[in-house]
Amino acid sequence: MATVDYQGKAFDIDEDGFLQRFEDWSPEWVEYVKESEGIKDLTEEHQKVIDFLQDYYKKNGIAPMVRILSKVTGFKLKHIYELFPSGPGKGACKMAGLPKPTGCV
Amino acid sequence: MAKHATPLLDQLETGPWPSFVSDIKQEAERRKANPDNIEYQIPVDVCDDLLGILEMSYEDGETHWKHGGIVGVFGYGGGVIGRYADQPERFPGVAHFHTVRVNQPSGKYYKTDYLRKLMDLWDFRGSGLTNMHGSTGDLVWLGTTTPQLEEIFWTLTHELNTDLGGSGSNLRTPAACLGQSRCEFACYDTQDLSYHMTNEYQDELHRPAFPYKFKFKFDGCPNGCVASIARSDFSVIGTWKDDIKVDQEAVKAYVAGEFRPNAGAHSTRDWGKFDIQKEVVDLCPTGCMSWDGSKLTIDNKECYRCMHCINTMPRALHIGDERGASIFVGAKAPILDGAQMGSLLVPFVPVEEPYDEVKEVVENLWDWWMEEGKNRERIGETIKRQGFQKLLEVTGIKADPRHVQEPRSNPYIFWKEEDVEGGWDRDINEFRKRHQR
């Protein structure tokens, strides 16, 4: 387990760069991760996706299915990839501080 | 001298079958010697450390890979299976050991020139170890590090004109039997359909948008050489509608012993002289064949097209000319609610470019399953949960006796309200006028 220091905050992460604890998330985390996820400038649309993922995770204890993410944000999957080049799982969930996706990926 | 002692693995170098241990050792030696002066981009001793960690697993009977791993390339949501060793200090060469799925050509025909180029790239940026091929069909590159992924992807797409395969909750890499390339049983061009569908649904393959994984496989005939009925959610199996073609002279040649039954497949043992009655006619599952000593007849309207007679006498019996395929849906491994093989959905569909009939079924299925499928629910499970009738509705297919092996034996039958006179709204007081409490 590695620890990242960024703008005065410390984040414990795993090999894939996912936060070990959702509670550690802070806006600085997004700033820190964005470049490695191929994102130059954060827009309101990025924030909308991140906010929804966090709300859904707090409420349900899991990440939403892609279909639900699209439906609620109104962003088609294509647009989500435009916002987060590595996709909703590796890109958006990582930035939102959600646990690493599991299963047969 | 090898980096790690591997006494248990060394035993697997004995015996007649090609030894994966000997092969990996050979690659380890070659990397160490580096005769081509390659500027290795991942640890030179990756193969040694792989053998070392495998030996450790042989000793203690446990895997030494950490759980999961999420890595990939920008633009795609799948294609790479991330993996990290749980003993990275002891085996640094495999601290990162990601697997890259490379989309293979339909039927897996290659030219050495192409394979050499692939291997040049993999020697340079990977472990030099492969799996030819993964069960789904991908050409699999075993073991590289995260920083190499985008590099590999760049060269693969820019110089080798080759893409990644699928992984995750999406359309996985389709695969086909060899089809018409070298089989006289093939009822349609499986390779072309596989290629066409792979291209048509690139988006669905690279960016997971489904409730769970979904696989296509294409068999040219019911022999099932790519096992589509067991290993794909959407299985297309070639068949024909008209009569089996019988060459009576060739039948006689089989009976006379000039042609060997099953093309000589059982020639390593003496099964006696070919007996057409016993080996073909009496084994026909519908009993629709007869042999009068000089002529073989087939009652084609009773034929299931099981392939047995054609398999046994390929030089005398041939598939019909009115060809197409059947579509089966829902095969899956046991998790979660039990193994399934494909269930017949479309008894006969024409299979000709641009394959609109096949695509229409696929897209209707996806529209339904993407909306109704639960998280991590294979389409076979969605069918179980919502009913085969629902599947017929969403695909616009009329129920047909061929949809069942046998009719239901329980009487828990649902009716649609509009099919029942008077509907469901009933007044208990009306009932009580005729039936006292």
XYZ file of C-alpha atoms in Angstrom:
542
model
C 0.000 0.000 0.000
C 1.371 3.370 -0.987
C 0.646 6.798 0.421
C 0.331 9.903 -1.705
C 0.930 13.385 -0.323
C -0.773 16.124 -2.281
C -1.478 19.702 -1.245
C -1.122 18.854 2.393
C -3.373 15.815 2.262
C -2.347 12.161 2.518
C -4.114 9.449 0.559
C -3.605 5.695 0.959
C -3.931 4.014 -2.421
C -3.558 0.558 -3.950
C -1.487 -0.455 -7.018
C -4.178 0.724 -9.392
C -4.365 4.143 -7.755
C -7.747 3.629 -6.082
C -8.361 5.158 -2.645
C -8.250 2.561 0.085
C -10.946 4.363 2.091
C -13.861 6.302 0.668
C -13.800 8.552 3.774
C -10.368 9.839 2.729
C -11.795 11.468 -0.376
C -11.465 15.242 -0.696
C -11.583 17.643 -3.651
C -7.762 17.583 -3.716
C -7.955 13.903 -4.607
C -9.727 14.735 -7.859
C -7.069 17.330 -8.673
C -4.368 14.799 -7.968
C -5.851 11.961 -10.058
C -7.152 13.836 -13.072
C -3.940 13.927 -15.053
C -3.282 10.201 -14.761
C -6.826 9.684 -16.020
C -6.262 11.837 -19.087
C -8.311 14.828 -17.934
C -7.039 18.380 -18.460
C -9.752 20.591 -17.050
C -12.510 19.589 -14.732
C -15.897 20.781 -15.848
C -19.307 20.856 -14.240
C -20.102 17.710 -16.168
C -17.213 15.868 -14.535
C -18.445 17.091 -11.192
C -21.975 15.958 -11.934
C -20.769 12.400 -12.587
C -18.566 12.395 -9.484
C -21.331 13.779 -7.289
C -23.821 11.225 -8.497
C -21.412 8.316 -8.003
C -20.729 9.459 -4.459
C -24.398 9.953 -3.601
C -25.307 6.576 -5.022
C -22.467 4.870 -3.193
C -23.363 6.487 0.132
C -26.997 5.491 -0.286
C -26.568 1.984 -1.711
C -23.096 0.829 -0.738
C -22.229 -0.070 -4.352
C -21.398 1.737 -7.560
C -24.358 2.202 -9.926
C -24.703 0.170 -13.107
C -23.570 2.042 -16.202
C -27.162 2.269 -17.381
C -28.239 4.037 -14.207
C -25.297 6.441 -14.363
C -26.319 7.358 -17.917
C -29.969 7.693 -17.074
C -29.529 9.926 -14.042
C -26.805 12.188 -15.425
C -28.345 12.257 -18.883
C -24.892 11.504 -20.362
C -24.666 8.763 -22.967
C -21.836 6.292 -22.450
C -19.966 7.883 -25.348
C -20.036 11.203 -23.562
C -18.932 9.648 -20.287
C -15.836 8.367 -22.129
C -15.272 11.845 -23.522
C -15.281 13.132 -19.965
C -13.382 10.191 -18.453
C -11.199 8.540 -21.127
C -10.627 5.368 -19.133
C -14.334 4.941 -18.577
C -16.820 5.063 -15.734
C -15.077 2.333 -13.726
C -11.382 3.060 -13.883
C -11.843 6.792 -14.470
C -14.925 8.201 -12.774
C -15.186 5.748 -9.857
C -11.504 6.211 -9.051
C -11.859 9.996 -8.999
C -15.009 9.782 -6.914
C -13.125 7.724 -4.344
C -15.267 4.590 -4.739
C -13.731 1.161 -4.160
C -12.056 -0.570 -7.060
C -14.489 -2.425 -9.366
C -14.278 -6.182 -8.903
C -15.437 -9.303 -10.654
C -14.543 -10.728 -14.041
C -13.221 -7.538 -15.620
C 21.716 -21.066 -13.921
C 18.066 -20.376 -13.154
C 17.252 -17.611 -10.702
C 15.040 -19.775 -8.491
C 15.206 -23.492 -7.673
C 12.062 -25.172 -9.046
C 12.255 -28.848 -8.053
C 8.500 -29.433 -8.312
C 8.122 -27.709 -11.684
C 11.193 -29.539 -12.973
C 9.250 -32.791 -12.768
C 6.878 -31.401 -15.376
C 9.691 -31.371 -17.906
C 9.530 -35.161 -18.152
C 6.960 -37.062 -20.217
C 5.998 -36.835 -23.884
C 3.635 -33.830 -23.903
C 5.085 -30.399 -24.705
C 6.187 -29.011 -21.346
C 5.157 -25.446 -20.489
C 7.965 -25.460 -17.920
C 10.650 -26.246 -20.511
C 9.222 -23.573 -22.792
C 9.194 -20.881 -20.101
C 12.735 -21.818 -19.062
C 13.813 -21.508 -22.665
C 12.283 -18.037 -22.860
C 13.954 -17.089 -19.557
C 17.331 -18.143 -20.960
C 16.736 -16.333 -24.216
C 15.878 -13.109 -22.393
C 19.007 -13.437 -20.303
C 21.226 -14.050 -23.344
C 19.353 -11.376 -25.371
C 20.853 -12.354 -28.746
C 18.889 -9.632 -30.577
C 19.937 -6.849 -28.180
C 16.412 -5.925 -27.251
C 15.997 -2.993 -24.910
C 13.624 -4.859 -22.593
C 10.951 -2.569 -21.179
C 9.961 -4.848 -18.306
C 12.290 -6.839 -16.025
C 14.577 -9.214 -17.890
C 13.931 -11.936 -15.325
C 10.129 -11.828 -15.590
C 10.021 -15.460 -16.739
C 12.337 -16.599 -13.928
C 10.169 -14.851 -11.358
C 7.036 -16.324 -12.864
C 8.493 -19.816 -12.464
C 9.615 -18.878 -8.945
C 6.201 -17.708 -7.801
C 4.547 -20.678 -9.498
C 6.904 -23.046 -7.671
C 5.914 -21.300 -4.445
C 2.260 -21.942 -5.276
C 3.092 -25.590 -5.972
C 4.715 -25.817 -2.541
C 1.929 -24.289 -0.506
C -1.048 -25.044 -2.756
C -2.231 -21.424 -2.876
C -2.300 -18.747 -5.532
C 0.031 -15.765 -5.107
C -1.784 -13.173 -7.181
C -3.534 -10.346 -5.405
C -7.246 -9.790 -5.822
C -8.412 -8.113 -9.018
C -6.652 -5.235 -10.767
C -8.048 -2.316 -12.783
C -5.803 -1.134 -15.586
C -6.429 -0.323 -19.226
C -5.973 2.092 -22.076
C -7.711 5.432 -22.593
C -10.911 5.223 -24.574
C -11.650 1.633 -23.652
C -13.218 0.157 -20.544
C -11.714 -3.289 -21.026
C -9.167 -5.401 -22.859
C -6.520 -5.670 -20.153
C -6.644 -7.913 -17.094
C -4.597 -6.255 -14.341
C -2.669 -8.479 -11.971
C -0.156 -8.031 -9.139
C 1.935 -10.601 -7.283
C 1.376 -10.840 -3.535
C 5.130 -11.419 -3.005
C 6.517 -8.464 -4.979
C 9.768 -8.207 -2.988
C 10.675 -11.812 -3.549
C 9.518 -11.860 -7.188
C 9.913 -8.270 -8.456
C 9.862 -9.440 -12.080
C 6.147 -10.224 -11.752
C 5.150 -7.435 -9.328
C 3.021 -6.223 -12.265
C 1.896 -9.074 -14.503
C -1.023 -7.761 -16.565
C -2.640 -9.745 -19.347
C -3.437 -8.094 -22.670
C -6.220 -9.545 -24.816
C -5.517 -9.093 -28.508
C -8.364 -9.587 -30.985
C -7.587 -12.655 -33.087
C -8.558 -13.237 -36.724
C -11.651 -15.380 -37.243
C -10.675 -19.032 -37.443
C -7.172 -18.166 -36.156
C -5.410 -18.305 -39.499
C -2.065 -16.495 -39.423
C 0.916 -15.634 -41.533
C 4.329 -15.986 -39.922
C 5.093 -12.420 -40.898
C 2.215 -11.151 -38.761
C 3.031 -13.403 -35.807
C 6.682 -12.323 -35.935
C 5.679 -8.681 -35.748
C 3.389 -9.401 -32.814
C 6.183 -11.249 -31.058
C 8.707 -8.484 -31.722
C 6.398 -6.088 -29.918
C 5.729 -8.494 -27.066
C 9.421 -9.370 -26.607
C 10.174 -5.662 -26.341
C 7.328 -4.573 -24.049
C 6.120 -7.754 -22.386
C 7.201 -11.020 -20.823
C 7.509 -12.963 -24.079
C 4.912 -15.410 -22.722
C 1.533 -15.919 -24.365
C -1.600 -17.983 -24.377
C -2.511 -19.084 -27.891
C -5.439 -18.591 -27.355
C -7.762 -17.720 -24.483
C -10.954 -19.801 -24.285
C -13.022 -16.954 -25.702
C -10.640 -16.740 -28.646
C -8.329 -13.812 -27.915
C -4.653 -14.020 -28.569
C -3.423 -13.484 -25.024
C -0.260 -11.716 -23.954
C 0.708 -12.811 -20.474
C 2.538 -10.356 -18.283
C 3.525 -6.715 -18.609
C 3.607 -3.546 -16.514
C 1.131 -0.661 -16.375
C 3.348 1.937 -18.141
C 3.703 -0.415 -21.115
C -0.033 -0.715 -21.784
C -0.504 2.488 -23.766
C 2.802 1.840 -25.576
C 1.691 -1.635 -26.600
C -1.706 -0.327 -27.662
C -0.122 2.405 -29.768
C 2.092 0.020 -31.710
C -0.635 -2.588 -31.982
C -3.058 -0.129 -33.576
C -0.624 2.074 -35.519
C 1.779 -0.510 -36.877
C -0.020 -3.844 -36.722
C -3.527 -2.622 -37.481
C -4.776 -4.797 -34.647
C -7.136 -4.005 -31.783
C -7.634 -5.261 -28.257
C -10.205 -7.898 -27.371
C -12.993 -7.512 -24.863
C -13.254 -7.841 -21.097
C -15.695 -6.652 -18.482
C -19.468 -6.251 -18.681
C -19.586 -5.973 -22.432
C -19.545 -7.880 -25.682
C -16.547 -10.167 -25.454
C -14.389 -11.131 -28.415
C -16.492 -13.226 -30.823
C -15.135 -16.480 -32.243
C -16.079 -18.899 -35.001
C -15.261 -22.394 -36.182
C -13.134 -22.629 -39.322
C -16.343 -22.720 -41.333
C -16.191 -22.721 -45.099
C -12.438 -22.161 -45.083
C -11.875 -25.900 -44.791
C -14.991 -27.822 -43.900
C -17.605 -29.250 -46.259
C -20.191 -29.257 -43.441
C -20.255 -25.468 -43.040
C -23.750 -24.111 -43.718
C -22.694 -20.453 -43.735
C -19.543 -18.370 -43.688
C -18.890 -18.407 -39.938
C -15.645 -16.471 -40.204
C -17.227 -13.688 -42.173
C -20.191 -13.391 -39.813
C -17.843 -13.352 -36.817
C -15.672 -10.688 -38.446
C -18.680 -8.665 -39.491
C -20.316 -8.753 -36.057
C -17.013 -7.930 -34.346
C -16.680 -4.812 -36.462
C -20.345 -3.878 -36.238
C -20.306 -3.927 -32.442
C -16.857 -2.489 -31.645
C -18.431 0.062 -29.321
C -20.205 -2.618 -27.322
C -16.953 -4.603 -27.202
C -14.660 -1.851 -25.974
C -16.878 0.127 -23.620
C -18.813 -1.905 -21.080
C -22.476 -0.855 -21.215
C -24.199 -4.123 -20.316
C -25.497 -5.572 -17.054
C -22.854 -8.287 -17.481
C -20.692 -10.022 -20.089
C -22.187 -11.173 -23.392
C -20.595 -13.539 -25.898
C -21.141 -14.401 -29.559
C -19.965 -17.652 -31.099
C -20.551 -18.982 -34.569
C -20.700 -22.678 -35.470
C -21.005 -23.707 -39.097
C -23.060 -26.800 -38.298
C -24.475 -28.686 -35.303
C -21.134 -30.395 -34.624
C -20.308 -27.269 -32.652
C -16.544 -26.982 -33.167
C -16.443 -23.648 -31.334
C -18.943 -24.933 -28.724
C -21.217 -21.943 -29.192
C -24.191 -23.676 -27.600
C -22.302 -24.036 -24.327
C -20.062 -20.991 -24.287
C -21.878 -18.066 -25.784
C -24.907 -16.051 -24.760
C -25.753 -15.775 -28.443
C -25.013 -18.891 -30.448
C -25.466 -19.137 -34.208
C -25.391 -22.716 -35.493
C -25.588 -23.491 -39.196
C -28.166 -25.853 -40.637
C -30.187 -26.442 -43.822
C -33.871 -26.678 -44.719
C -34.027 -28.979 -47.721
C -32.879 -32.563 -48.244
C -29.585 -34.211 -47.407
C -27.820 -34.935 -50.659
C -27.136 -38.627 -51.120
C -24.565 -39.965 -53.557
C -25.683 -43.602 -53.861
C -22.484 -44.683 -55.614
C -20.446 -43.285 -52.756
C -22.735 -45.025 -50.242
C -21.920 -48.280 -51.998
C -18.232 -47.470 -51.794
C -18.564 -47.145 -48.008
C -20.450 -50.450 -47.817
C -17.811 -52.090 -50.004
C -15.051 -50.801 -47.731
C -13.467 -48.486 -50.305
C -14.184 -45.384 -48.207
C -13.461 -45.455 -44.502
C -16.307 -44.505 -42.156
C -15.929 -41.191 -40.310
C -13.021 -40.423 -42.643
C -10.910 -42.925 -40.751
C -11.421 -41.343 -37.309
C -11.630 -44.768 -35.619
C -8.862 -46.480 -37.565
C -6.574 -46.954 -34.556
C -8.772 -49.831 -33.416
C -10.387 -52.732 -35.260
C -14.151 -52.141 -35.170
C -14.800 -54.742 -37.868
C -16.192 -54.175 -41.334
C -18.372 -51.070 -41.810
C -22.007 -51.990 -41.175
C -24.228 -49.237 -42.564
C -27.324 -50.626 -40.865
C -25.715 -50.796 -37.441
C -23.506 -47.706 -37.612
C -25.781 -45.296 -39.439
C -29.388 -46.360 -39.954
C -29.922 -47.821 -36.481
C -28.169 -44.902 -34.783
C -30.261 -42.215 -36.462
C -32.063 -40.483 -33.562
C -35.352 -40.176 -35.442
C -35.144 -43.508 -37.273
C -35.815 -41.735 -40.549
C -33.294 -43.693 -42.646
C -33.444 -47.037 -44.373
C -31.047 -49.228 -46.296
C -32.349 -51.923 -48.593
C -28.996 -53.451 -49.455
C -28.360 -51.195 -52.425
C -30.009 -47.838 -51.750
C -29.987 -45.462 -48.783
C -33.137 -43.403 -48.286
C -33.778 -40.555 -45.864
C -37.194 -39.291 -44.849
C -35.938 -35.709 -44.624
C -39.076 -34.259 -43.083
C -38.359 -36.375 -40.000
C -34.623 -35.569 -39.954
C -33.282 -33.512 -37.017
C -30.096 -32.667 -38.919
C -28.011 -34.101 -36.083
C -25.069 -34.656 -38.481
C -24.458 -38.297 -37.509
C -24.974 -39.846 -40.950
C -23.072 -37.030 -42.661
C -20.234 -37.295 -40.135
C -20.030 -41.050 -40.734
C -20.162 -40.967 -44.541
C -18.871 -37.503 -45.512
C -18.120 -38.547 -49.075
C -21.630 -39.886 -49.653
C -23.897 -37.546 -47.692
C -23.888 -33.773 -47.894
C -25.676 -30.872 -46.301
C -28.624 -29.430 -48.231
C -28.533 -26.348 -50.440
C -31.101 -24.220 -48.656
C -28.807 -23.087 -45.873
C -28.975 -20.790 -42.890
C -28.650 -21.092 -39.150
C -30.449 -21.514 -35.856
C -30.005 -19.047 -33.014
C -29.681 -20.245 -29.427
C -29.620 -17.897 -26.453
C -28.588 -17.990 -22.821
C -25.644 -20.366 -22.357
C -23.546 -19.681 -19.253
C -21.331 -21.288 -16.610
C -22.874 -22.226 -13.223
C -22.516 -18.930 -11.323
C -25.003 -17.758 -10.049
C -28.040 -19.935 -10.603
C -26.707 -22.966 -12.461
C -25.130 -23.800 -15.795
C -27.145 -23.321 -18.963
C -26.730 -24.244 -22.598
C -28.294 -22.158 -25.317
C -32.077 -22.479 -25.803
C -33.450 -22.468 -29.335
C -34.873 -19.045 -30.127
C -34.853 -18.850 -33.934
C -35.156 -22.244 -35.659
C -33.994 -20.954 -39.027
C -32.580 -17.634 -40.101
C -30.927 -16.758 -43.404
C -27.241 -15.905 -42.901
C -26.200 -13.624 -45.704
C -24.456 -10.285 -45.870
C -25.204 -7.772 -44.447
C -26.667 -10.166 -41.864
C -29.602 -7.915 -40.996
C -31.765 -10.813 -39.769
C -29.121 -11.888 -37.255
C -28.403 -8.331 -36.122
C -32.077 -7.624 -35.579
C -32.311 -10.495 -33.096
C -29.145 -9.335 -31.315
C -30.317 -5.757 -30.990
C -33.778 -6.724 -29.754
C -32.168 -8.910 -27.120
C -29.818 -6.156 -26.024
C -32.584 -3.530 -25.849
C -34.480 -5.762 -23.467
C -31.610 -7.138 -21.383
C -29.848 -3.758 -21.021
C -33.041 -2.334 -19.579
C -34.271 -5.301 -17.550
C -31.130 -7.258 -16.683
C -30.004 -6.952 -13.086
C -26.454 -6.094 -12.143
C -24.238 -9.075 -13.082
C -27.112 -11.096 -14.477
C -26.342 -13.088 -17.624
C -29.054 -13.027 -20.258
C -29.714 -16.725 -19.574
C -30.642 -15.768 -16.023
C -32.792 -12.859 -17.169
C -34.692 -15.334 -19.354
C -35.170 -17.640 -16.367
C -36.366 -14.763 -14.189
C -38.689 -13.069 -16.665
C -39.656 -16.125 -18.699
C -39.014 -17.461 -22.188
C -42.331 -15.946 -23.247
C -40.910 -12.482 -22.507
C -37.915 -13.278 -24.695
C -40.258 -14.166 -27.556
C -42.191 -10.934 -27.041
C -39.154 -8.678 -27.112
C -37.719 -10.385 -30.181
C -41.084 -10.452 -31.944
C -40.842 -14.200 -32.485
C -43.961 -16.351 -32.527
C -44.053 -19.272 -30.103
C -43.402 -22.541 -31.900
C -43.323 -26.194 -30.731
C -39.615 -26.161 -31.560
C -39.091 -23.727 -28.684
C -39.552 -26.516 -26.155
C -38.142 -29.955 -25.555
C -41.410 -30.783 -23.838
C -44.424 -28.774 -22.718
C -44.629 -27.705 -19.087
C -45.923 -30.284 -16.643
C -47.137 -27.862 -13.984
C -50.432 -25.978 -14.353
C -49.241 -22.570 -13.076
C -50.159 -20.880 -16.311
C -50.333 -17.109 -16.660
C -52.919 -15.555 -18.931
C -53.021 -12.084 -20.286
C -56.058 -10.185 -19.112
C -57.122 -9.334 -22.637
C -57.223 -13.024 -23.523
C -59.750 -13.816 -20.798
C -63.391 -12.890 -21.324
C -64.514 -10.342 -18.750
C -61.006 -9.424 -17.626
C -59.790 -9.407 -13.990
C -62.124 -6.791 -12.478
C -64.783 -8.769 -10.696
C -67.305 -7.706 -8.014
C -67.561 -10.017 -5.015
C -71.195 -8.899 -4.520
C -72.108 -10.189 -7.971
C -70.499 -13.518 -7.056
C -72.410 -13.618 -3.746
C -75.729 -13.276 -5.566
C -75.149 -16.783 -6.887
C -73.037 -18.250 -4.083
C -74.041 -17.773 -0.427
C -71.373 -17.341 2.197
